[in-house]
PDB file of C-alpha atoms in Angstrom:
ATOM      1  CA  UNK A 453       0.000   0.000   0.000  1.00  0.00           C
ATOM      2  CA  UNK A 454       1.006   3.645  -0.262  1.00  0.00           C
ATOM      3  CA  UNK A 455       2.805   5.140   2.742  1.00  0.00           C
ATOM      4  CA  UNK A 456       0.246   7.967   2.600  1.00  0.00           C
ATOM      5  CA  UNK A 457      -3.169   6.267   2.384  1.00  0.00           C
ATOM      6  CA  UNK A 458      -5.732   7.764   0.063  1.00  0.00           C
ATOM      7  CA  UNK A 459      -9.501   7.835   0.323  1.00  0.00           C
ATOM      8  CA  UNK A 460     -10.436   4.570  -1.408  1.00  0.00           C
ATOM      9  CA  UNK A 461     -13.339   2.838   0.356  1.00  0.00           C
ATOM     10  CA  UNK A 462     -13.697   5.901   2.602  1.00  0.00           C
ATOM     11  CA  UNK A 463     -15.662   8.474   0.619  1.00  0.00           C
ATOM     12  CA  UNK A 464     -17.294  11.369   2.458  1.00  0.00           C
ATOM     13  CA  UNK A 465     -20.713  10.156   1.321  1.00  0.00           C
ATOM     14  CA  UNK A 466     -20.870   6.490   2.262  1.00  0.00           C
ATOM     15  CA  UNK A 467     -23.091   4.306   0.135  1.00  0.00           C
ATOM     16  CA  UNK A 468     -25.311   2.428   2.574  1.00  0.00           C
ATOM     17  CA  UNK A 469     -24.018  -1.126   2.749  1.00  0.00           C
ATOM     18  CA  UNK A 470     -26.450  -2.573   5.285  1.00  0.00           C
ATOM     19  CA  UNK A 471     -30.075  -2.761   6.303  1.00  0.00           C
ATOM     20  CA  UNK A 472     -31.676  -3.270   9.695  1.00  0.00           C
ATOM     21  CA  UNK A 473     -33.641  -6.491  10.111  1.00  0.00           C
ATOM     22  CA  UNK A 474     -35.467  -8.284  12.888  1.00  0.00           C
ATOM     23  CA  UNK A 475     -33.381 -11.284  13.980  1.00  0.00           C
ATOM     24  CA  UNK A 476     -32.974 -13.646  16.926  1.00  0.00           C
ATOM     25  CA  UNK A 477     -31.125 -10.915  18.834  1.00  0.00           C
ATOM     26  CA  UNK A 478     -33.861  -8.337  18.234  1.00  0.00           C
ATOM     27  CA  UNK A 479     -32.663  -6.017  15.493  1.00  0.00           C
ATOM     28  CA  UNK A 480     -29.376  -6.401  13.632  1.00  0.00           C
ATOM     29  CA  UNK A 481     -27.466  -4.892  10.724  1.00  0.00           C
ATOM     30  CA  UNK A 482     -27.120  -7.103   7.629  1.00  0.00           C
ATOM     31  CA  UNK A 483     -24.963  -6.503   4.565  1.00  0.00           C
ATOM     32  CA  UNK A 484     -26.967  -5.627   1.443  1.00  0.00           C
ATOM     33  CA  UNK A 485     -23.976  -6.323  -0.817  1.00  0.00           C
ATOM     34  CA  UNK A 486     -20.515  -7.826  -0.543  1.00  0.00           C
ATOM     35  CA  UNK A 487     -18.269  -5.670   1.640  1.00  0.00           C
ATOM     36  CA  UNK A 488     -14.480  -5.740   1.425  1.00  0.00           C
ATOM     37  CA  UNK A 489     -12.197  -5.573   4.435  1.00  0.00           C
ATOM     38  CA  UNK A 490     -11.362  -1.946   5.115  1.00  0.00           C
ATOM     39  CA  UNK A 491     -14.584  -0.493   3.748  1.00  0.00           C
ATOM     40  CA  UNK A 492     -16.232   2.096   5.935  1.00  0.00           C
ATOM     41  CA  UNK A 493     -19.721   0.844   6.727  1.00  0.00           C
ATOM     42  CA  UNK A 494     -20.918   3.721   8.889  1.00  0.00           C
ATOM     43  CA  UNK A 495     -19.908   7.164  10.162  1.00  0.00           C
ATOM     44  CA  UNK A 496     -22.527   8.051  12.765  1.00  0.00           C
ATOM     45  CA  UNK A 497     -23.103  11.291  14.678  1.00  0.00           C
ATOM     46  CA  UNK A 498     -23.960  11.188  18.409  1.00  0.00           C
ATOM     47  CA  UNK A 499     -27.619  11.119  19.347  1.00  0.00           C
ATOM     48  CA  UNK A 500     -26.884  11.812  23.015  1.00  0.00           C
ATOM     49  CA  UNK A 501     -23.378  12.492  24.319  1.00  0.00           C
ATOM     50  CA  UNK A 502     -21.862  12.747  27.802  1.00  0.00           C
ATOM     51  CA  UNK A 503     -18.351  14.278  27.725  1.00  0.00           C
ATOM     52  CA  UNK A 504     -17.093  12.408  30.805  1.00  0.00           C
ATOM     53  CA  UNK A 505     -16.607   8.750  31.658  1.00  0.00           C
ATOM     54  CA  UNK A 506     -17.984   8.821  35.204  1.00  0.00           C
ATOM     55  CA  UNK A 507     -21.481  10.014  34.450  1.00  0.00           C
ATOM     56  CA  UNK A 508     -24.547  10.195  36.660  1.00  0.00           C
ATOM     57  CA  UNK A 509     -28.231   9.941  35.869  1.00  0.00           C
ATOM     58  CA  UNK A 510     -28.560  13.730  36.055  1.00  0.00           C
ATOM     59  CA  UNK A 511     -25.968  14.106  33.271  1.00  0.00           C
ATOM     60  CA  UNK A 512     -28.064  11.933  30.973  1.00  0.00           C
ATOM     61  CA  UNK A 513     -31.260  13.743  31.947  1.00  0.00           C
ATOM     62  CA  UNK A 514     -29.720  17.129  31.139  1.00  0.00           C
ATOM     63  CA  UNK A 515     -28.439  15.936  27.761  1.00  0.00           C
ATOM     64  CA  UNK A 516     -31.774  14.292  26.936  1.00  0.00           C
ATOM     65  CA  UNK A 517     -33.687  17.496  27.750  1.00  0.00           C
ATOM     66  CA  UNK A 518     -31.787  19.284  24.975  1.00  0.00           C
ATOM     67  CA  UNK A 519     -32.856  16.792  22.278  1.00  0.00           C
ATOM     68  CA  UNK A 520     -35.586  17.494  19.753  1.00  0.00           C
ATOM     69  CA  UNK A 521     -38.882  15.657  20.136  1.00  0.00           C
ATOM     70  CA  UNK A 522     -37.925  13.425  17.202  1.00  0.00           C
ATOM     71  CA  UNK A 523     -34.568  12.526  18.739  1.00  0.00           C
ATOM     72  CA  UNK A 524     -36.188  11.824  22.107  1.00  0.00           C
ATOM     73  CA  UNK A 525     -38.483   9.379  20.336  1.00  0.00           C
ATOM     74  CA  UNK A 526     -35.537   7.755  18.549  1.00  0.00           C
ATOM     75  CA  UNK A 527     -33.676   7.387  21.854  1.00  0.00           C
ATOM     76  CA  UNK A 528     -36.507   5.358  23.362  1.00  0.00           C
ATOM     77  CA  UNK A 529     -36.592   3.104  20.298  1.00  0.00           C
ATOM     78  CA  UNK A 530     -33.238   1.652  21.378  1.00  0.00           C
ATOM     79  CA  UNK A 531     -32.858  -1.518  23.432  1.00  0.00           C
ATOM     80  CA  UNK A 532     -32.696  -1.404  27.222  1.00  0.00           C
ATOM     81  CA  UNK A 533     -31.107  -4.195  29.283  1.00  0.00           C
ATOM     82  CA  UNK A 534     -33.293  -3.544  32.323  1.00  0.00           C
ATOM     83  CA  UNK A 535     -35.219  -6.175  34.281  1.00  0.00           C
ATOM     84  CA  UNK A 536     -32.144  -8.216  35.230  1.00  0.00           C
ATOM     85  CA  UNK A 537     -32.253 -10.343  38.366  1.00  0.00           C
ATOM     86  CA  UNK A 538     -30.548  -8.835  41.402  1.00  0.00           C
ATOM     87  CA  UNK A 539     -29.095 -12.298  42.097  1.00  0.00           C
ATOM     88  CA  UNK A 540     -26.817 -11.851  39.073  1.00  0.00           C
ATOM     89  CA  UNK A 541     -25.023  -8.912  40.658  1.00  0.00           C
ATOM     90  CA  UNK A 542     -23.004  -8.203  43.817  1.00  0.00           C
ATOM     91  CA  UNK A 543     -25.125  -7.099  46.761  1.00  0.00           C
ATOM     92  CA  UNK A 544     -22.562  -4.964  48.580  1.00  0.00           C
ATOM     93  CA  UNK A 545     -20.293  -2.051  47.735  1.00  0.00           C
ATOM     94  CA  UNK A 546     -16.864  -1.995  49.373  1.00  0.00           C
ATOM     95  CA  UNK A 547     -16.623   0.355  52.330  1.00  0.00           C
ATOM     96  CA  UNK A 548     -13.654   2.214  50.829  1.00  0.00           C
ATOM     97  CA  UNK A 549     -15.682   3.349  47.808  1.00  0.00           C
ATOM     98  CA  UNK A 550     -16.357   7.087  47.947  1.00  0.00           C
ATOM     99  CA  UNK A 551     -19.881   8.403  48.489  1.00  0.00           C
ATOM    100  CA  UNK A 552     -19.981   9.855  44.989  1.00  0.00           C
ATOM    101  CA  UNK A 553     -18.872   6.611  43.352  1.00  0.00           C
ATOM    102  CA  UNK A 554     -21.285   4.651  45.535  1.00  0.00           C
ATOM    103  CA  UNK A 555     -24.133   6.821  44.240  1.00  0.00           C
ATOM    104  CA  UNK A 556     -23.059   6.213  40.645  1.00  0.00           C
ATOM    105  CA  UNK A 557     -22.852   2.437  41.130  1.00  0.00           C
ATOM    106  CA  UNK A 558     -26.263   2.323  42.789  1.00  0.00           C
ATOM    107  CA  UNK A 559     -27.851   4.354  39.980  1.00  0.00           C
ATOM    108  CA  UNK A 560     -26.548   1.976  37.341  1.00  0.00           C
ATOM    109  CA  UNK A 561     -27.454  -1.128  39.360  1.00  0.00           C
ATOM    110  CA  UNK A 562     -31.001   0.131  39.892  1.00  0.00           C
ATOM    111  CA  UNK A 563     -31.328   0.870  36.172  1.00  0.00           C
ATOM    112  CA  UNK A 564     -30.285  -2.698  35.237  1.00  0.00           C
ATOM    113  CA  UNK A 565     -32.559  -4.358  37.753  1.00  0.00           C
ATOM    114  CA  UNK A 566     -35.497  -1.970  37.387  1.00  0.00           C
ATOM    115  CA  UNK A 567     -38.715  -3.106  35.744  1.00  0.00           C
ATOM    116  CA  UNK A 568     -38.934  -0.357  33.118  1.00  0.00           C
ATOM    117  CA  UNK A 569     -36.639   1.160  30.529  1.00  0.00           C
ATOM    118  CA  UNK A 570     -35.117   4.435  31.687  1.00  0.00           C
ATOM    119  CA  UNK A 571     -32.807   7.093  30.303  1.00  0.00           C
ATOM    120  CA  UNK A 572     -29.857   5.569  32.116  1.00  0.00           C
ATOM    121  CA  UNK A 573     -30.687   1.929  31.281  1.00  0.00           C
ATOM    122  CA  UNK A 574     -30.853   2.782  27.566  1.00  0.00           C
ATOM    123  CA  UNK A 575     -27.612   4.752  27.794  1.00  0.00           C
ATOM    124  CA  UNK A 576     -25.791   1.912  29.574  1.00  0.00           C
ATOM    125  CA  UNK A 577     -26.998  -0.620  27.021  1.00  0.00           C
ATOM    126  CA  UNK A 578     -26.068   1.380  23.927  1.00  0.00           C
ATOM    127  CA  UNK A 579     -23.284   3.841  24.732  1.00  0.00           C
ATOM    128  CA  UNK A 580     -19.874   3.717  23.076  1.00  0.00           C
ATOM    129  CA  UNK A 581     -16.659   5.485  24.017  1.00  0.00           C
ATOM    130  CA  UNK A 582     -16.340   9.026  22.688  1.00  0.00           C
ATOM    131  CA  UNK A 583     -12.963  10.482  23.597  1.00  0.00           C
ATOM    132  CA  UNK A 584     -12.949  10.910  27.380  1.00  0.00           C
ATOM    133  CA  UNK A 585     -16.709  10.366  27.551  1.00  0.00           C
ATOM    134  CA  UNK A 586     -19.434   8.249  25.998  1.00  0.00           C
ATOM    135  CA  UNK A 587     -22.319   8.652  23.571  1.00  0.00           C
ATOM    136  CA  UNK A 588     -25.283   6.827  22.086  1.00  0.00           C
ATOM    137  CA  UNK A 589     -25.259   6.539  18.294  1.00  0.00           C
ATOM    138  CA  UNK A 590     -28.645   5.648  16.838  1.00  0.00           C
ATOM    139  CA  UNK A 591     -27.411   3.606  13.859  1.00  0.00           C
ATOM    140  CA  UNK A 592     -24.269   2.139  15.453  1.00  0.00           C
ATOM    141  CA  UNK A 593     -26.361   0.908  18.394  1.00  0.00           C
ATOM    142  CA  UNK A 594     -28.163  -1.494  16.045  1.00  0.00           C
ATOM    143  CA  UNK A 595     -25.042  -3.561  15.332  1.00  0.00           C
ATOM    144  CA  UNK A 596     -24.985  -6.714  17.460  1.00  0.00           C
ATOM    145  CA  UNK A 597     -22.077  -8.344  19.274  1.00  0.00           C
ATOM    146  CA  UNK A 598     -19.850 -11.293  18.413  1.00  0.00           C
ATOM    147  CA  UNK A 599     -16.521 -12.239  20.001  1.00  0.00           C
ATOM    148  CA  UNK A 600     -15.497 -13.044  16.404  1.00  0.00           C
ATOM    149  CA  UNK A 601     -16.787  -9.793  14.979  1.00  0.00           C
ATOM    150  CA  UNK A 602     -16.703  -8.869  11.304  1.00  0.00           C
ATOM    151  CA  UNK A 603     -16.321  -5.129  11.903  1.00  0.00           C
ATOM    152  CA  UNK A 604     -14.586  -2.668  14.232  1.00  0.00           C
ATOM    153  CA  UNK A 605     -15.984   0.504  15.764  1.00  0.00           C
ATOM    154  CA  UNK A 606     -14.072   3.546  17.008  1.00  0.00           C
ATOM    155  CA  UNK A 607     -14.616   7.218  17.725  1.00  0.00           C
ATOM    156  CA  UNK A 608     -13.053   9.502  15.112  1.00  0.00           C
ATOM    157  CA  UNK A 609     -12.536  12.883  16.762  1.00  0.00           C
ATOM    158  CA  UNK A 610     -11.278  14.471  13.544  1.00  0.00           C
ATOM    159  CA  UNK A 611     -14.667  14.072  11.865  1.00  0.00           C
ATOM    160  CA  UNK A 612     -16.767  13.904  15.045  1.00  0.00           C
ATOM    161  CA  UNK A 613     -18.309  10.533  14.205  1.00  0.00           C
ATOM    162  CA  UNK A 614     -18.377   6.929  15.356  1.00  0.00           C
ATOM    163  CA  UNK A 615     -17.005   4.848  12.500  1.00  0.00           C
ATOM    164  CA  UNK A 616     -17.517   1.185  11.681  1.00  0.00           C
ATOM    165  CA  UNK A 617     -15.180  -0.596   9.257  1.00  0.00           C
ATOM    166  CA  UNK A 618     -15.205  -4.157   7.939  1.00  0.00           C
ATOM    167  CA  UNK A 619     -12.316  -6.162   9.394  1.00  0.00           C
ATOM    168  CA  UNK A 620     -12.796  -9.025   6.959  1.00  0.00           C
ATOM    169  CA  UNK A 621     -14.747  -9.595   3.760  1.00  0.00           C
ATOM    170  CA  UNK A 622     -18.483  -9.775   4.497  1.00  0.00           C
ATOM    171  CA  UNK A 623     -20.942 -11.485   2.164  1.00  0.00           C
ATOM    172  CA  UNK A 624     -24.273  -9.961   1.144  1.00  0.00           C
ATOM    173  CA  UNK A 625     -26.953 -11.141   3.580  1.00  0.00           C
ATOM    174  CA  UNK A 626     -24.478 -11.756   6.410  1.00  0.00           C
ATOM    175  CA  UNK A 627     -24.991 -10.021   9.744  1.00  0.00           C
ATOM    176  CA  UNK A 628     -22.371  -7.364  10.494  1.00  0.00           C
ATOM    177  CA  UNK A 629     -21.159  -7.691  14.080  1.00  0.00           C
ATOM    178  CA  UNK A 630     -18.981  -5.752  16.516  1.00  0.00           C
ATOM    179  CA  UNK A 631     -17.080  -6.914  19.588  1.00  0.00           C
ATOM    180  CA  UNK A 632     -18.369  -5.072  22.666  1.00  0.00           C
ATOM    181  CA  UNK A 633     -15.693  -6.439  25.026  1.00  0.00           C
ATOM    182  CA  UNK A 634     -11.930  -7.028  25.132  1.00  0.00           C
ATOM    183  CA  UNK A 635     -11.397  -9.954  22.719  1.00  0.00           C
ATOM    184  CA  UNK A 636      -8.223 -10.989  24.574  1.00  0.00           C
ATOM    185  CA  UNK A 637     -10.260 -11.880  27.654  1.00  0.00           C
ATOM    186  CA  UNK A 638     -11.265 -15.460  28.409  1.00  0.00           C
ATOM    187  CA  UNK A 639     -14.856 -16.655  28.043  1.00  0.00           C
ATOM    188  CA  UNK A 640     -15.741 -16.201  31.724  1.00  0.00           C
ATOM    189  CA  UNK A 641     -14.566 -12.598  31.799  1.00  0.00           C
ATOM    190  CA  UNK A 642     -16.199 -11.814  28.458  1.00  0.00           C
ATOM    191  CA  UNK A 643     -19.483 -13.206  29.795  1.00  0.00           C
ATOM    192  CA  UNK A 644     -19.188 -10.960  32.841  1.00  0.00           C
ATOM    193  CA  UNK A 645     -18.548  -7.915  30.656  1.00  0.00           C
ATOM    194  CA  UNK A 646     -21.442  -8.764  28.345  1.00  0.00           C
ATOM    195  CA  UNK A 647     -23.814  -9.316  31.255  1.00  0.00           C
ATOM    196  CA  UNK A 648     -23.900  -5.525  31.544  1.00  0.00           C
ATOM    197  CA  UNK A 649     -25.692  -5.552  28.177  1.00  0.00           C
ATOM    198  CA  UNK A 650     -28.176  -8.151  29.372  1.00  0.00           C
ATOM    199  CA  UNK A 651     -27.236 -11.173  27.247  1.00  0.00           C
ATOM    200  CA  UNK A 652     -24.945 -14.198  27.070  1.00  0.00           C
ATOM    201  CA  UNK A 653     -22.977 -14.573  23.851  1.00  0.00           C
ATOM    202  CA  UNK A 654     -23.506 -17.684  21.722  1.00  0.00           C
ATOM    203  CA  UNK A 655     -20.982 -16.873  18.985  1.00  0.00           C
ATOM    204  CA  UNK A 656     -18.556 -19.566  17.692  1.00  0.00           C
ATOM    205  CA  UNK A 657     -15.923 -18.487  20.244  1.00  0.00           C
ATOM    206  CA  UNK A 658     -18.330 -19.089  23.150  1.00  0.00           C
ATOM    207  CA  UNK A 659     -20.170 -22.307  22.194  1.00  0.00           C
ATOM    208  CA  UNK A 660     -19.098 -25.959  22.521  1.00  0.00           C
ATOM    209  CA  UNK A 661     -16.282 -25.290  24.979  1.00  0.00           C
ATOM    210  CA  UNK A 662     -16.555 -28.870  26.257  1.00  0.00           C
ATOM    211  CA  UNK A 663     -15.500 -30.234  22.859  1.00  0.00           C
ATOM    212  CA  UNK A 664     -11.679 -29.973  22.744  1.00  0.00           C
ATOM    213  CA  UNK A 665     -11.735 -29.932  18.941  1.00  0.00           C
ATOM    214  CA  UNK A 666     -14.300 -27.134  18.640  1.00  0.00           C
ATOM    215  CA  UNK A 667     -13.440 -23.661  17.421  1.00  0.00           C
ATOM    216  CA  UNK A 668     -14.409 -22.286  20.843  1.00  0.00           C
ATOM    217  CA  UNK A 669     -11.965 -24.560  22.685  1.00  0.00           C
ATOM    218  CA  UNK A 670      -9.111 -23.715  20.310  1.00  0.00           C
ATOM    219  CA  UNK A 671     -10.035 -20.033  20.462  1.00  0.00           C
ATOM    220  CA  UNK A 672     -10.008 -20.155  24.267  1.00  0.00           C
ATOM    221  CA  UNK A 673      -6.447 -21.500  24.237  1.00  0.00           C
ATOM    222  CA  UNK A 674      -5.298 -18.797  21.827  1.00  0.00           C
ATOM    223  CA  UNK A 675      -6.947 -15.997  23.799  1.00  0.00           C
ATOM    224  CA  UNK A 676      -5.552 -17.296  27.085  1.00  0.00           C
ATOM    225  CA  UNK A 677      -2.079 -17.179  25.571  1.00  0.00           C
ATOM    226  CA  UNK A 678      -2.745 -13.694  24.189  1.00  0.00           C
ATOM    227  CA  UNK A 679      -3.601 -12.525  27.689  1.00  0.00           C
ATOM    228  CA  UNK A 680      -0.420 -14.106  29.056  1.00  0.00           C
ATOM    229  CA  UNK A 681       1.682 -12.373  26.417  1.00  0.00           C
ATOM    230  CA  UNK A 682      -0.142  -9.100  26.970  1.00  0.00           C
ATOM    231  CA  UNK A 683       0.740  -9.237  30.662  1.00  0.00           C
ATOM    232  CA  UNK A 684       4.348 -10.158  29.871  1.00  0.00           C
ATOM    233  CA  UNK A 685       4.979  -7.210  27.546  1.00  0.00           C
ATOM    234  CA  UNK A 686       2.791  -4.542  29.132  1.00  0.00           C
ATOM    235  CA  UNK A 687       5.677  -3.113  31.149  1.00  0.00           C
ATOM    236  CA  UNK A 688       8.290  -3.161  28.390  1.00  0.00           C
ATOM    237  CA  UNK A 689       6.447  -1.952  25.292  1.00  0.00           C
ATOM    238  CA  UNK A 690       7.767   1.399  24.109  1.00  0.00           C
ATOM    239  CA  UNK A 691       7.113   3.890  21.333  1.00  0.00           C
ATOM    240  CA  UNK A 692      10.760   5.007  21.562  1.00  0.00           C
ATOM    241  CA  UNK A 693      13.268   2.784  19.725  1.00  0.00           C
ATOM    242  CA  UNK A 694      16.113   3.885  22.024  1.00  0.00           C
ATOM    243  CA  UNK A 695      14.323   2.932  25.228  1.00  0.00           C
ATOM    244  CA  UNK A 696      13.123  -0.306  23.620  1.00  0.00           C
ATOM    245  CA  UNK A 697      16.673  -1.497  22.882  1.00  0.00           C
ATOM    246  CA  UNK A 698      17.562  -3.216  26.201  1.00  0.00           C
ATOM    247  CA  UNK A 699      14.555  -5.541  26.052  1.00  0.00           C
ATOM    248  CA  UNK A 700      13.959  -5.675  22.325  1.00  0.00           C
ATOM    249  CA  UNK A 701      14.855  -9.370  21.803  1.00  0.00           C
ATOM    250  CA  UNK A 702      12.482 -10.701  24.471  1.00  0.00           C
ATOM    251  CA  UNK A 703       9.852  -8.141  23.522  1.00  0.00           C
ATOM    252  CA  UNK A 704      10.108  -9.022  19.845  1.00  0.00           C
ATOM    253  CA  UNK A 705       9.664 -12.755  20.486  1.00  0.00           C
ATOM    254  CA  UNK A 706       6.496 -12.101  22.487  1.00  0.00           C
ATOM    255  CA  UNK A 707       5.110  -9.603  19.987  1.00  0.00           C
ATOM    256  CA  UNK A 708       5.626 -11.905  17.007  1.00  0.00           C
ATOM    257  CA  UNK A 709       3.688 -14.645  18.803  1.00  0.00           C
ATOM    258  CA  UNK A 710       0.954 -12.132  19.692  1.00  0.00           C
ATOM    259  CA  UNK A 711       0.572 -11.034  16.081  1.00  0.00           C
ATOM    260  CA  UNK A 712       0.328 -14.641  14.879  1.00  0.00           C
ATOM    261  CA  UNK A 713      -2.359 -15.430  17.473  1.00  0.00           C
ATOM    262  CA  UNK A 714      -4.326 -12.275  16.671  1.00  0.00           C
ATOM    263  CA  UNK A 715      -4.303 -13.204  12.999  1.00  0.00           C
ATOM    264  CA  UNK A 716      -5.400 -16.775  13.794  1.00  0.00           C
ATOM    265  CA  UNK A 717      -8.326 -15.312  15.772  1.00  0.00           C
ATOM    266  CA  UNK A 718      -9.255 -12.935  12.961  1.00  0.00           C
ATOM    267  CA  UNK A 719      -8.612  -9.895  15.171  1.00  0.00           C
ATOM    268  CA  UNK A 720      -7.858  -7.387  12.395  1.00  0.00           C
ATOM    269  CA  UNK A 721      -8.295  -4.499  14.832  1.00  0.00           C
ATOM    270  CA  UNK A 722      -6.465  -1.620  16.479  1.00  0.00           C
ATOM    271  CA  UNK A 723      -4.822  -4.125  18.865  1.00  0.00           C
ATOM    272  CA  UNK A 724      -3.161  -5.898  15.930  1.00  0.00           C
ATOM    273  CA  UNK A 725      -2.004  -2.529  14.604  1.00  0.00           C
ATOM    274  CA  UNK A 726      -0.432  -1.739  17.996  1.00  0.00           C
ATOM    275  CA  UNK A 727       1.311  -5.114  17.978  1.00  0.00           C
ATOM    276  CA  UNK A 728       2.748  -4.535  14.508  1.00  0.00           C
ATOM    277  CA  UNK A 729       3.814  -1.032  15.525  1.00  0.00           C
ATOM    278  CA  UNK A 730       5.701  -2.377  18.530  1.00  0.00           C
ATOM    279  CA  UNK A 731       7.305  -5.051  16.344  1.00  0.00           C
ATOM    280  CA  UNK A 732       8.470  -2.290  14.011  1.00  0.00           C
ATOM    281  CA  UNK A 733       9.978  -0.288  16.861  1.00  0.00           C
ATOM    282  CA  UNK A 734      11.637  -3.342  18.438  1.00  0.00           C
ATOM    283  CA  UNK A 735      13.188  -4.235  15.059  1.00  0.00           C
ATOM    284  CA  UNK A 736      14.242  -0.630  14.549  1.00  0.00           C
ATOM    285  CA  UNK A 737      15.926  -0.621  17.967  1.00  0.00           C
ATOM    286  CA  UNK A 738      18.061  -3.638  17.041  1.00  0.00           C
ATOM    287  CA  UNK A 739      18.915  -2.267  13.599  1.00  0.00           C
ATOM    288  CA  UNK A 740      16.755  -4.710  11.621  1.00  0.00           C
ATOM    289  CA  UNK A 741      15.349  -2.026   9.344  1.00  0.00           C
ATOM    290  CA  UNK A 742      13.935  -4.332   6.659  1.00  0.00           C
ATOM    291  CA  UNK A 743      11.637  -6.066   9.130  1.00  0.00           C
ATOM    292  CA  UNK A 744      10.960  -2.769  10.886  1.00  0.00           C
ATOM    293  CA  UNK A 745       9.650  -1.309   7.633  1.00  0.00           C
ATOM    294  CA  UNK A 746       7.574  -4.408   6.881  1.00  0.00           C
ATOM    295  CA  UNK A 747       5.944  -4.314  10.335  1.00  0.00           C
ATOM    296  CA  UNK A 748       5.397  -0.543  10.227  1.00  0.00           C
ATOM    297  CA  UNK A 749       3.609  -0.868   6.891  1.00  0.00           C
ATOM    298  CA  UNK A 750       1.436  -3.657   8.280  1.00  0.00           C
ATOM    299  CA  UNK A 751       0.548  -1.466  11.275  1.00  0.00           C
ATOM    300  CA  UNK A 752      -0.412   1.333   8.909  1.00  0.00           C
ATOM    301  CA  UNK A 753      -2.504  -0.989   6.738  1.00  0.00           C
ATOM    302  CA  UNK A 754      -4.439  -2.437   9.681  1.00  0.00           C
ATOM    303  CA  UNK A 755      -5.101   1.054  11.068  1.00  0.00           C
ATOM    304  CA  UNK A 756      -6.230   2.228   7.648  1.00  0.00           C
ATOM    305  CA  UNK A 757      -8.578  -0.762   7.372  1.00  0.00           C
ATOM    306  CA  UNK A 758     -10.166  -0.718  10.830  1.00  0.00           C
ATOM    307  CA  UNK A 759     -10.187   3.008  11.620  1.00  0.00           C
ATOM    308  CA  UNK A 760      -9.876   4.785   8.283  1.00  0.00           C
ATOM    309  CA  UNK A 761      -7.308   7.147   6.718  1.00  0.00           C
ATOM    310  CA  UNK A 762      -8.838  10.133   8.517  1.00  0.00           C
ATOM    311  CA  UNK A 763      -8.405   8.771  12.064  1.00  0.00           C
ATOM    312  CA  UNK A 764      -6.317  10.749  14.546  1.00  0.00           C
ATOM    313  CA  UNK A 765      -3.414   8.278  14.758  1.00  0.00           C
ATOM    314  CA  UNK A 766      -2.854   7.696  11.051  1.00  0.00           C
ATOM    315  CA  UNK A 767      -0.220  10.431  10.797  1.00  0.00           C
ATOM    316  CA  UNK A 768       1.841   8.824  13.531  1.00  0.00           C
ATOM    317  CA  UNK A 769       1.783   5.455  11.769  1.00  0.00           C
ATOM    318  CA  UNK A 770       2.830   7.170   8.536  1.00  0.00           C
ATOM    319  CA  UNK A 771       5.640   8.965  10.396  1.00  0.00           C
ATOM    320  CA  UNK A 772       7.052   5.659  11.681  1.00  0.00           C
ATOM    321  CA  UNK A 773       7.114   4.231   8.144  1.00  0.00           C
ATOM    322  CA  UNK A 774       8.880   7.346   6.872  1.00  0.00           C
ATOM    323  CA  UNK A 775      11.346   7.387   9.765  1.00  0.00           C
ATOM    324  CA  UNK A 776      12.404   3.792   9.101  1.00  0.00           C
ATOM    325  CA  UNK A 777      12.700   4.464   5.361  1.00  0.00           C
ATOM    326  CA  UNK A 778      14.859   7.490   6.096  1.00  0.00           C
ATOM    327  CA  UNK A 779      17.110   5.403   8.356  1.00  0.00           C
ATOM    328  CA  UNK A 780      17.455   2.836   5.563  1.00  0.00           C
ATOM    329  CA  UNK A 781      18.468   5.510   3.077  1.00  0.00           C
ATOM    330  CA  UNK A 782      21.389   6.699   5.221  1.00  0.00           C
ATOM    331  CA  UNK A 783      22.562   3.310   6.507  1.00  0.00           C
TER     332      UNK A 783
END
């Protein structure tokens, strides 16, 4: 690919590639035509936004009050994961938790276990990260979850929209799915995270765990190893090739295994891009510029595919490619 990505598959006016249909999960987004990996499927504006991560019910109420009547109606069309059994959740809050945080936890717990949909229960069920805060996106909220998702969502601050890109080729008629949780987590932890949305995942990575030859069992082994490797390298990853040098050999071995496992799992996401970027910097630190350039270009390609050429970080990825090329030209 070019070291300065263009706008292919990412036009300002996106041709609609999906339709909403009733399905076993309620409503889902289904491809209306074949979609190639890297195509932008959606660029959605916030319906209701909260500019801070630790929000309270009053924050949602104030934001909702500013919506038009039509947008208020659209907000209440979205799913709410209320009505959950209190037995599924902890009954006590630790004594060291501050009064303010205790209030926030209780508000969210009451919304999940309440008998009716509320502003906060709908927000909790549908919100996505938006910079330092969170927002509900009317169209993006319709895309269902899979631990083996076919698309990736991320907030693009440069255009002020939540974007969804295909992370693999998707056939016409196939449901387009997103991963709501950390895909490196094991099944038990993913189930806990997804319980906040009011469902238990039945995707291929979560079913038939008792069969050692099933995809789920093999996937569980790969993801367990990914978590191990993640823990091993978390303290030694570096964006600076000079500081990476002392640990680059051990780091590189771990990162190469991580990339292989992520590819085996089909995780063509920002996490794979970060892994390739760290491989590039580790190779650069040890003077292996050929492999550094190869990895840097892969990091750029994955970022281009899953977040788009207009995402905030794309310039940094391009700068790493150019830096390595410049080093090669003078070596």
